[in-house]
Amino acid sequence: MLQMTNVQRILGYYARYKRALILGGLAVVLSYIVKLSAPSIVKLAIDDLRLTSESGATMQRSLVWYGAVFLSIILVQGLFLYAQRWILIGMSRDVEYDLRNDFYAHMQRLPQSFYVENRTGDLMARATNDLGAVRMMIGPALMYALGTTTVIVLAFPLMLKINVSLTLLSLCTLPFVSMATKFFAKRIHDRFEKVQEEFSSITARAQENLAGVRVVRAYTREDTESEAFGAFNRKFVERNRAIAKLQSLFYPCLQTFTGLGFAAVVWYGGQKVISGDISLGQFVEFNFYLTYLIWPTIALGWVINLYQRGMASMGRLNSILNAEPAITDAPDARDIEVAGGIEFSNLSFTYPGAARPVLSDISLRIEPGTTLAIVGRTGSGKSTLVNLIPRLIDAGPGMVRIDGHSIHDVSLESLRSSIGYVQQETFLFSDTVAENIAFGVPGAERADVECAAEQAGL
């Protein structure tokens, strides 16, 4: 199975929605192109008002015209804003849907040993909380990142056209913004990984206590378990507060640096207007562009936050998606009609990490239509022997045969669909009794279900 990195897997999902990505990205670019045309209209209006010697009626008509153009720009920009949100955030929901289905389907293929080594609550946390963080990264974060890039690429040439020195002055705080971003981004990533780990612990603890509630009550451990859960919860809150503390410093830092740059531009630009180097309209236009840059700079902090959270969560999901199913079909596996003959030939089996084998040199043949009872003390290998037949755990090649065929030569679907298997631990799905009885036989007739219920004494 190909091991994929976080970025490779995300790009694979993006590739499924190339059309939405292109249309959404185009809507982002067009939105800012339209938006950045507004300051030039304001500039023309201000300069016309200062220089015109026309009558009041003519000036009034000019103001109405400029106002109508400005309003049209806002309306068109709003339409593109709606389109980009509808397309890109909608696309992120589609990717979330695909990723959740793929994650669930992959877990169905993983062996029993995987679920022994991984807690159910942790897997639930990855399938819910982590998946939500990934969606925020591939949707809203992408949208704002595209917007920030577009406005920077488009606004700076327009600012340079007005005045080079004023534009360079507006950039003086960017190195500080970059350093602050680099400082906080790594710390947010590390702390969010710890938050997600703690959330998994809480989910696992709650799931175990709810599943084992009868045991908890039988041994009057309610208070003890509540205290233990409270300790997990306190730790989770503390780790979330650690992230909140970082964020409460991060955003004010960005706003402070951008505010200082804005103040410097107002002071220096005012001098330029007084000296006649630029007009008042140009100065207002420049400040519009600078204002358009401030929000993307602040939004960049939010984007980085979402990116770090999303990549931490994608890493946790990817560790499961990259886990290889231990038991798979052989390349030449085929479907067979099973009559029921089972044969064990010199069978030995040792669990991974065990010091000695559970089963040693077992040879046995069970003819079709016969009944066999296997008895023995706890841990003697009875369940292991039965689990080897449907390949819930795997024996060596040729050690287990069905109707003369090695089970490794038979497809898993054909093999397992031919076996009725009742486990030691009873489990009922949250469904009707009829659906639980017919679980292994899709499309079972009602009469067959009732017959099975009667035979089972229900």
Coordinates of C-alpha atoms in Angstrom, one line a residue:
M1 CA 0.0 0.0 0.0
L2 CA 1.4 3.4 -1.0
Q3 CA 2.3 5.6 2.0
M4 CA 1.1 9.1 1.4
T5 CA 2.2 12.3 3.1
N6 CA -0.4 14.8 4.4
V7 CA 0.1 17.2 1.4
Q8 CA -0.1 14.3 -1.2
R9 CA -3.4 13.1 0.3
I10 CA -4.9 16.6 0.5
L11 CA -3.9 17.2 -3.1
G12 CA -5.5 13.9 -4.1
Y13 CA -8.8 15.1 -2.7
Y14 CA -8.5 18.5 -4.4
A15 CA -7.9 16.8 -7.7
R16 CA -11.4 15.3 -7.5
Y17 CA -12.8 18.9 -7.4
K18 CA -10.6 20.7 -9.9
R19 CA -13.5 22.5 -11.5
A20 CA -14.8 23.9 -8.2
L21 CA -11.2 24.9 -7.3
I22 CA -10.8 26.8 -10.6
L23 CA -14.2 28.5 -10.4
G24 CA -13.8 29.3 -6.8
G25 CA -10.3 30.7 -7.3
L26 CA -11.5 32.7 -10.2
A27 CA -14.3 34.2 -8.1
V28 CA -11.8 35.2 -5.4
V29 CA -9.5 37.0 -8.0
L30 CA -12.4 38.7 -9.7
S31 CA -13.8 39.8 -6.4
Y32 CA -10.6 41.6 -5.5
I33 CA -10.1 43.0 -9.0
V34 CA -13.5 44.6 -8.7
K35 CA -13.0 45.7 -5.1
L36 CA -9.6 47.3 -5.9
S37 CA -11.2 49.5 -8.6
A38 CA -13.3 51.3 -6.0
P39 CA -10.4 53.5 -4.6
S40 CA -9.7 55.0 -8.0
I41 CA -13.4 56.1 -8.3
V42 CA -13.1 57.8 -4.8
K43 CA -9.8 59.5 -5.9
L44 CA -11.5 60.9 -9.1
A45 CA -14.5 62.1 -7.1
I46 CA -12.3 64.0 -4.5
D47 CA -10.0 65.5 -7.1
D48 CA -13.0 66.6 -9.3
L49 CA -14.6 68.2 -6.3
R50 CA -11.5 70.1 -5.4
L51 CA -10.7 71.3 -8.9
T52 CA -14.1 71.8 -10.5
S53 CA -15.4 75.2 -11.2
E54 CA -18.8 74.0 -12.5
S55 CA -22.1 74.9 -11.1
G56 CA -23.7 73.3 -8.1
A57 CA -26.1 71.3 -10.3
T58 CA -23.3 69.9 -12.4
M59 CA -21.4 69.0 -9.3
Q60 CA -24.5 67.3 -7.9
R61 CA -24.8 65.2 -11.1
S62 CA -21.1 64.2 -10.8
L63 CA -21.5 63.1 -7.2
V64 CA -24.6 61.0 -8.2
W65 CA -22.6 59.4 -11.1
Y66 CA -19.6 58.6 -8.8
G67 CA -21.9 57.2 -6.2
A68 CA -23.8 55.0 -8.7
V69 CA -20.5 53.6 -10.0
F70 CA -19.2 53.0 -6.5
L71 CA -22.4 51.2 -5.5
S72 CA -22.3 49.1 -8.7
I73 CA -18.7 48.0 -7.8
I74 CA -19.8 47.0 -4.3
L75 CA -22.7 45.0 -5.7
V76 CA -20.6 43.2 -8.2
Q77 CA -17.9 42.5 -5.7
G78 CA -20.6 41.1 -3.3
L79 CA -21.8 38.7 -6.0
F80 CA -18.3 37.4 -6.5
L81 CA -17.8 37.1 -2.7
Y82 CA -21.0 35.0 -2.5
A83 CA -19.8 32.8 -5.4
Q84 CA -16.4 32.2 -3.8
R85 CA -17.9 31.2 -0.5
W86 CA -20.6 29.0 -2.0
I87 CA -18.1 27.2 -4.3
L88 CA -15.0 26.8 -2.1
I89 CA -16.7 26.2 1.2
G90 CA -19.1 23.9 -0.5
M91 CA -16.2 22.1 -2.0
S92 CA -14.6 21.7 1.4
R93 CA -17.8 20.0 2.6
D94 CA -17.6 17.6 -0.4
V95 CA -14.0 16.8 0.5
E96 CA -15.0 16.2 4.1
Y97 CA -17.7 13.8 3.0
D98 CA -15.2 11.9 0.8
L99 CA -12.5 11.8 3.5
R100 CA -15.0 10.6 6.2
N101 CA -16.2 7.8 3.9
D102 CA -12.7 6.8 3.0
F103 CA -11.6 6.9 6.6
Y104 CA -14.5 4.7 7.7
A105 CA -14.1 2.3 4.8
H106 CA -10.4 1.9 5.5
M107 CA -11.0 1.2 9.2
Q108 CA -13.4 -1.7 8.1
R109 CA -10.4 -3.3 6.3
L110 CA -8.0 -3.1 9.3
P111 CA -7.4 -6.3 11.3
Q112 CA -8.7 -7.0 14.8
S113 CA -5.2 -6.4 16.2
F114 CA -5.5 -2.7 15.1
Y115 CA -8.5 -2.3 17.4
V116 CA -6.7 -3.9 20.3
E117 CA -3.9 -1.5 19.9
N118 CA -6.1 1.7 19.3
R119 CA -8.8 2.9 21.6
T120 CA -12.3 3.3 20.1
G121 CA -12.6 6.8 21.6
D122 CA -9.4 8.0 20.0
L123 CA -10.6 6.7 16.6
M124 CA -14.0 8.5 17.1
A125 CA -12.1 11.8 17.9
R126 CA -10.1 11.5 14.7
A127 CA -13.3 10.8 12.6
T128 CA -15.1 13.9 14.0
N129 CA -12.9 16.6 15.6
D130 CA -9.8 16.1 13.5
L131 CA -11.9 15.8 10.3
G132 CA -13.6 19.1 11.1
A133 CA -10.2 20.8 11.5
V134 CA -9.1 19.5 8.1
R135 CA -12.2 20.8 6.5
M136 CA -11.6 24.3 7.9
M137 CA -8.1 24.2 6.4
I138 CA -9.1 23.0 2.9
G139 CA -12.0 25.3 2.6
P140 CA -12.1 28.7 4.5
A141 CA -8.3 28.8 5.0
L142 CA -7.7 28.2 1.3
M143 CA -10.2 30.9 0.4
Y144 CA -8.7 33.5 2.6
A145 CA -5.1 32.5 1.6
L146 CA -6.1 33.1 -2.1
G147 CA -7.7 36.4 -1.2
T148 CA -4.6 37.6 0.7
T149 CA -2.3 36.6 -2.1
T150 CA -4.5 38.3 -4.7
V151 CA -4.9 41.6 -2.9
I152 CA -1.1 41.8 -2.2
V153 CA -0.2 41.1 -5.8
L154 CA -2.8 43.6 -7.2
A155 CA -2.6 46.4 -4.6
F156 CA 1.2 46.9 -4.4
P157 CA 1.6 47.9 -8.1
L158 CA -1.3 50.4 -7.7
M159 CA 0.3 51.8 -4.6
L160 CA 3.7 52.1 -6.3
K161 CA 2.1 53.9 -9.1
I162 CA 0.9 56.6 -6.7
N163 CA 4.2 57.1 -4.8
V164 CA 7.2 54.7 -4.4
S165 CA 8.6 56.1 -1.2
L166 CA 5.1 56.0 0.5
T167 CA 4.7 52.4 -0.6
L168 CA 8.1 51.4 0.8
L169 CA 7.3 53.1 4.1
S170 CA 4.1 51.0 4.3
L171 CA 6.2 47.9 4.1
C172 CA 8.4 48.7 7.0
T173 CA 6.5 46.7 9.5
L174 CA 6.2 43.6 7.3
P175 CA 9.4 42.0 8.6
F176 CA 8.0 42.2 12.1
V177 CA 4.7 40.6 10.9
S178 CA 6.7 37.8 9.3
M179 CA 8.8 37.2 12.5
A180 CA 5.7 37.1 14.7
T181 CA 4.0 34.7 12.3
K182 CA 7.0 32.4 12.3
F183 CA 7.3 32.5 16.1
F184 CA 3.6 31.7 16.8
A185 CA 2.8 29.3 13.9
K186 CA 5.1 26.5 15.2
R187 CA 3.9 26.8 18.8
I188 CA 0.2 26.8 17.7
H189 CA 0.9 23.6 15.7
D190 CA 2.6 21.8 18.6
R191 CA -0.1 22.9 21.2
F192 CA -3.0 21.9 18.9
E193 CA -1.5 18.4 18.5
K194 CA -1.6 18.1 22.3
V195 CA -5.1 19.4 22.4
Q196 CA -6.3 16.8 19.9
E197 CA -4.5 14.0 21.8
E198 CA -6.2 15.1 25.0
F199 CA -9.6 15.2 23.2
S200 CA -9.0 11.7 22.1
S201 CA -8.3 10.6 25.7
I202 CA -11.5 12.3 26.9
T203 CA -13.5 10.6 24.2
A204 CA -11.9 7.2 24.9
R205 CA -12.6 7.5 28.6
A206 CA -16.2 8.5 28.1
Q207 CA -16.7 5.6 25.5
E208 CA -15.2 3.0 27.9
N209 CA -17.2 4.1 30.9
L210 CA -20.5 4.2 28.9
A211 CA -19.8 0.8 27.4
G212 CA -18.9 -0.6 30.8
V213 CA -21.5 1.2 32.8
R214 CA -22.8 -2.0 34.3
V215 CA -19.4 -2.9 35.7
V216 CA -18.9 0.7 37.0
R217 CA -22.2 0.5 38.9
A218 CA -21.7 -3.0 40.1
Y219 CA -18.5 -2.0 41.8
T220 CA -19.9 1.4 42.9
R221 CA -17.1 3.2 41.1
E222 CA -19.3 6.1 39.9
D223 CA -17.6 8.8 42.0
T224 CA -14.1 7.5 41.2
E225 CA -14.7 7.4 37.5
S226 CA -16.3 10.9 37.6
E227 CA -13.2 12.3 39.3
A228 CA -10.9 10.6 36.8
F229 CA -12.9 12.0 33.9
G230 CA -12.8 15.5 35.6
A231 CA -9.0 15.2 35.7
F232 CA -8.9 14.5 31.9
N233 CA -11.3 17.4 31.4
R234 CA -9.2 19.8 33.4
K235 CA -6.1 18.9 31.4
F236 CA -8.0 19.4 28.1
V237 CA -9.2 22.9 29.3
E238 CA -5.6 23.8 30.3
R239 CA -4.2 22.8 26.9
N240 CA -7.0 24.8 25.1
R241 CA -6.2 27.8 27.3
A242 CA -2.5 27.5 26.3
I243 CA -3.6 27.9 22.6
A244 CA -6.0 30.7 23.5
K245 CA -3.1 32.5 25.3
L246 CA -1.0 32.2 22.1
Q247 CA -3.8 33.5 19.9
S248 CA -4.5 36.4 22.3
L249 CA -0.9 37.5 21.7
F250 CA -0.7 36.7 18.0
Y251 CA -3.6 38.8 16.7
P252 CA -2.8 41.9 18.8
C253 CA 0.8 41.7 17.6
L254 CA -0.3 41.7 14.0
Q255 CA -2.7 44.6 14.5
T256 CA 0.0 46.6 16.4
F257 CA 2.5 46.2 13.6
T258 CA 0.0 47.0 10.9
G259 CA -1.3 49.9 12.9
L260 CA 2.2 51.4 13.3
G261 CA 2.7 51.1 9.5
F262 CA -0.7 52.8 8.9
A263 CA 0.2 55.7 11.3
A264 CA 3.6 56.2 9.5
V265 CA 1.8 56.4 6.2
V266 CA -0.7 58.9 7.4
W267 CA 2.0 61.2 8.8
Y268 CA 4.3 60.9 5.7
G269 CA 1.5 60.9 3.2
G270 CA 0.1 64.1 4.8
Q271 CA 3.5 65.8 4.2
K272 CA 3.4 64.7 0.6
V273 CA -0.1 66.2 0.1
I274 CA 1.0 69.5 1.7
S275 CA 4.1 69.6 -0.6
G276 CA 2.0 68.9 -3.6
D277 CA 3.8 65.6 -4.5
I278 CA 0.5 63.8 -4.5
S279 CA -3.1 65.0 -4.6
L280 CA -5.6 64.6 -1.8
G281 CA -7.5 62.2 -4.0
Q282 CA -4.3 60.1 -4.5
F283 CA -3.6 60.1 -0.7
V284 CA -7.2 58.8 0.0
E285 CA -6.8 56.2 -2.7
F286 CA -3.5 55.0 -1.3
N287 CA -5.1 54.7 2.2
F288 CA -7.9 52.6 0.7
Y289 CA -5.4 50.2 -0.7
L290 CA -3.5 50.1 2.5
T291 CA -6.7 49.4 4.4
Y292 CA -7.5 46.6 2.0
L293 CA -4.1 45.1 2.9
I294 CA -4.5 45.4 6.7
W295 CA -7.4 42.9 6.9
P296 CA -5.7 40.2 4.8
T297 CA -2.6 40.6 7.0
I298 CA -4.7 40.0 10.1
A299 CA -6.6 37.2 8.3
L300 CA -3.2 35.7 7.5
G301 CA -2.8 35.0 11.2
W302 CA -6.1 33.2 11.2
V303 CA -5.2 31.3 8.1
I304 CA -1.9 30.1 9.6
N305 CA -3.8 29.1 12.7
L306 CA -6.2 27.0 10.7
Y307 CA -3.4 25.6 8.6
Q308 CA -1.4 24.5 11.6
R309 CA -4.6 22.9 13.2
G310 CA -5.5 21.3 9.9
M311 CA -2.1 19.8 9.3
A312 CA -1.9 18.5 12.8
S313 CA -5.3 16.8 12.4
M314 CA -4.4 15.6 8.9
G315 CA -1.3 13.9 10.4
R316 CA -3.5 12.1 12.9
L317 CA -5.9 10.9 10.2
N318 CA -3.1 10.0 7.8
S319 CA -1.5 7.8 10.4
I320 CA -4.6 5.6 10.3
L321 CA -5.1 5.9 6.5
N322 CA -1.5 4.8 5.9
A323 CA -2.0 1.7 8.2
E324 CA -1.9 -1.3 5.9
P325 CA -4.6 -4.0 6.3
A326 CA -2.7 -7.1 7.5
I327 CA -5.1 -9.5 5.9
T328 CA -5.9 -9.0 2.2
D329 CA -6.8 -11.0 -0.9
A330 CA -3.9 -12.7 -2.8
P331 CA -3.5 -11.4 -6.4
D332 CA -4.9 -14.7 -7.7
A333 CA -7.6 -15.2 -5.1
R334 CA -11.0 -16.4 -6.4
D335 CA -14.5 -17.0 -5.4
I336 CA -15.6 -20.6 -4.6
E337 CA -18.8 -22.5 -3.7
V338 CA -18.2 -23.7 -0.1
A339 CA -19.4 -27.1 0.8
G340 CA -18.0 -27.0 4.4
G341 CA -15.0 -29.3 4.5
I342 CA -12.4 -27.8 6.9
E343 CA -8.8 -29.1 7.3
F344 CA -5.9 -28.0 9.6
S345 CA -2.6 -29.3 8.4
N346 CA 0.5 -29.0 10.8
L347 CA -1.0 -25.8 12.1
S348 CA 1.1 -23.6 14.5
F349 CA 0.3 -20.1 15.4
T350 CA 2.0 -17.5 17.6
Y351 CA 0.6 -14.0 18.3
P352 CA 3.0 -11.1 17.5
G353 CA 5.2 -10.4 20.5
A354 CA 4.2 -13.6 22.3
A355 CA 6.9 -15.7 23.9
R356 CA 5.4 -19.1 22.8
P357 CA 2.9 -20.4 20.3
V358 CA -0.8 -20.6 21.2
L359 CA -1.3 -23.6 18.8
S360 CA 1.4 -26.1 17.9
D361 CA 1.3 -28.8 15.2
I362 CA -2.5 -29.1 14.9
S363 CA -3.8 -31.5 12.2
L364 CA -7.5 -32.0 11.9
R365 CA -10.2 -32.6 9.3
I366 CA -13.9 -31.8 9.7
E367 CA -16.2 -33.3 7.1
P368 CA -19.1 -31.3 5.6
G369 CA -22.3 -31.8 7.6
T370 CA -20.6 -32.9 10.8
T371 CA -20.5 -31.3 14.2
L372 CA -17.4 -30.8 16.3
A373 CA -17.0 -29.4 19.9
I374 CA -13.6 -28.1 21.0
V375 CA -13.1 -27.8 24.7
G376 CA -10.2 -26.6 26.8
R377 CA -9.2 -24.3 29.6
T378 CA -9.0 -20.5 29.2
G379 CA -6.2 -19.4 26.9
S380 CA -5.7 -22.9 25.3
G381 CA -6.4 -21.6 21.8
K382 CA -10.0 -22.5 21.1
S383 CA -11.0 -19.0 19.9
T384 CA -7.7 -18.7 18.0
L385 CA -8.4 -21.9 16.1
V386 CA -11.9 -20.7 15.1
N387 CA -10.7 -17.2 14.2
L388 CA -8.2 -18.7 11.7
I389 CA -11.0 -20.2 9.5
P390 CA -12.5 -16.8 8.3
R391 CA -9.0 -15.3 8.4
L392 CA -9.8 -12.8 11.2
I393 CA -6.2 -13.7 12.1
D394 CA -3.9 -15.4 9.6
A395 CA -2.1 -18.7 9.6
G396 CA 0.7 -19.7 7.4
P397 CA 0.1 -20.7 3.8
G398 CA -1.5 -24.1 3.4
M399 CA -2.1 -24.7 7.1
V400 CA -5.9 -24.1 6.8
R401 CA -7.9 -25.4 3.9
I402 CA -11.6 -25.2 2.8
D403 CA -12.9 -27.9 0.5
G404 CA -9.3 -28.7 -0.4
H405 CA -8.5 -25.0 -1.2
S406 CA -6.0 -23.1 0.8
I407 CA -7.9 -20.2 2.4
H408 CA -5.3 -17.8 1.0
D409 CA -6.4 -18.8 -2.5
V410 CA -10.1 -17.9 -1.7
S411 CA -11.3 -14.3 -1.8
L412 CA -12.1 -12.9 1.6
E413 CA -15.7 -12.0 0.6
S414 CA -16.4 -15.5 -0.7
L415 CA -14.8 -17.1 2.4
R416 CA -16.4 -15.0 5.1
S417 CA -19.9 -14.8 3.4
S418 CA -20.0 -18.6 3.6
I419 CA -19.3 -18.8 7.3
G420 CA -21.8 -18.3 10.1
Y421 CA -19.8 -17.0 13.1
V422 CA -21.1 -16.3 16.6
Q423 CA -18.5 -14.5 18.8
Q424 CA -18.0 -14.9 22.5
E425 CA -19.0 -11.3 23.3
T426 CA -22.5 -10.4 22.3
F427 CA -23.2 -7.2 20.5
L428 CA -26.3 -5.6 19.2
F429 CA -26.4 -2.7 16.7
S430 CA -28.8 0.2 17.4
D431 CA -31.5 -1.3 15.1
T432 CA -34.4 -3.7 15.2
V433 CA -34.1 -7.3 16.3
A434 CA -34.9 -8.4 12.8
E435 CA -32.1 -6.2 11.3
N436 CA -29.6 -7.6 13.9
I437 CA -30.6 -11.2 13.0
A438 CA -30.2 -10.5 9.3
F439 CA -27.0 -8.5 9.6
G440 CA -24.8 -11.0 7.7
V441 CA -27.4 -11.7 5.0
P442 CA -28.3 -8.6 3.0
G443 CA -31.9 -8.9 1.6
A444 CA -32.8 -11.8 3.9
E445 CA -36.5 -12.8 3.7
R446 CA -38.8 -12.1 6.7
A447 CA -39.6 -15.8 7.0
D448 CA -35.9 -16.7 7.2
V449 CA -35.4 -14.1 9.9
E450 CA -38.4 -15.4 12.0
C451 CA -37.1 -19.0 11.6
A452 CA -33.7 -18.0 12.8
A453 CA -35.2 -16.2 15.8
E454 CA -37.3 -19.2 16.7
Q455 CA -34.3 -21.6 16.5
A456 CA -32.3 -19.2 18.7
G457 CA -35.1 -19.2 21.3
L458 CA -36.0 -15.6 20.8

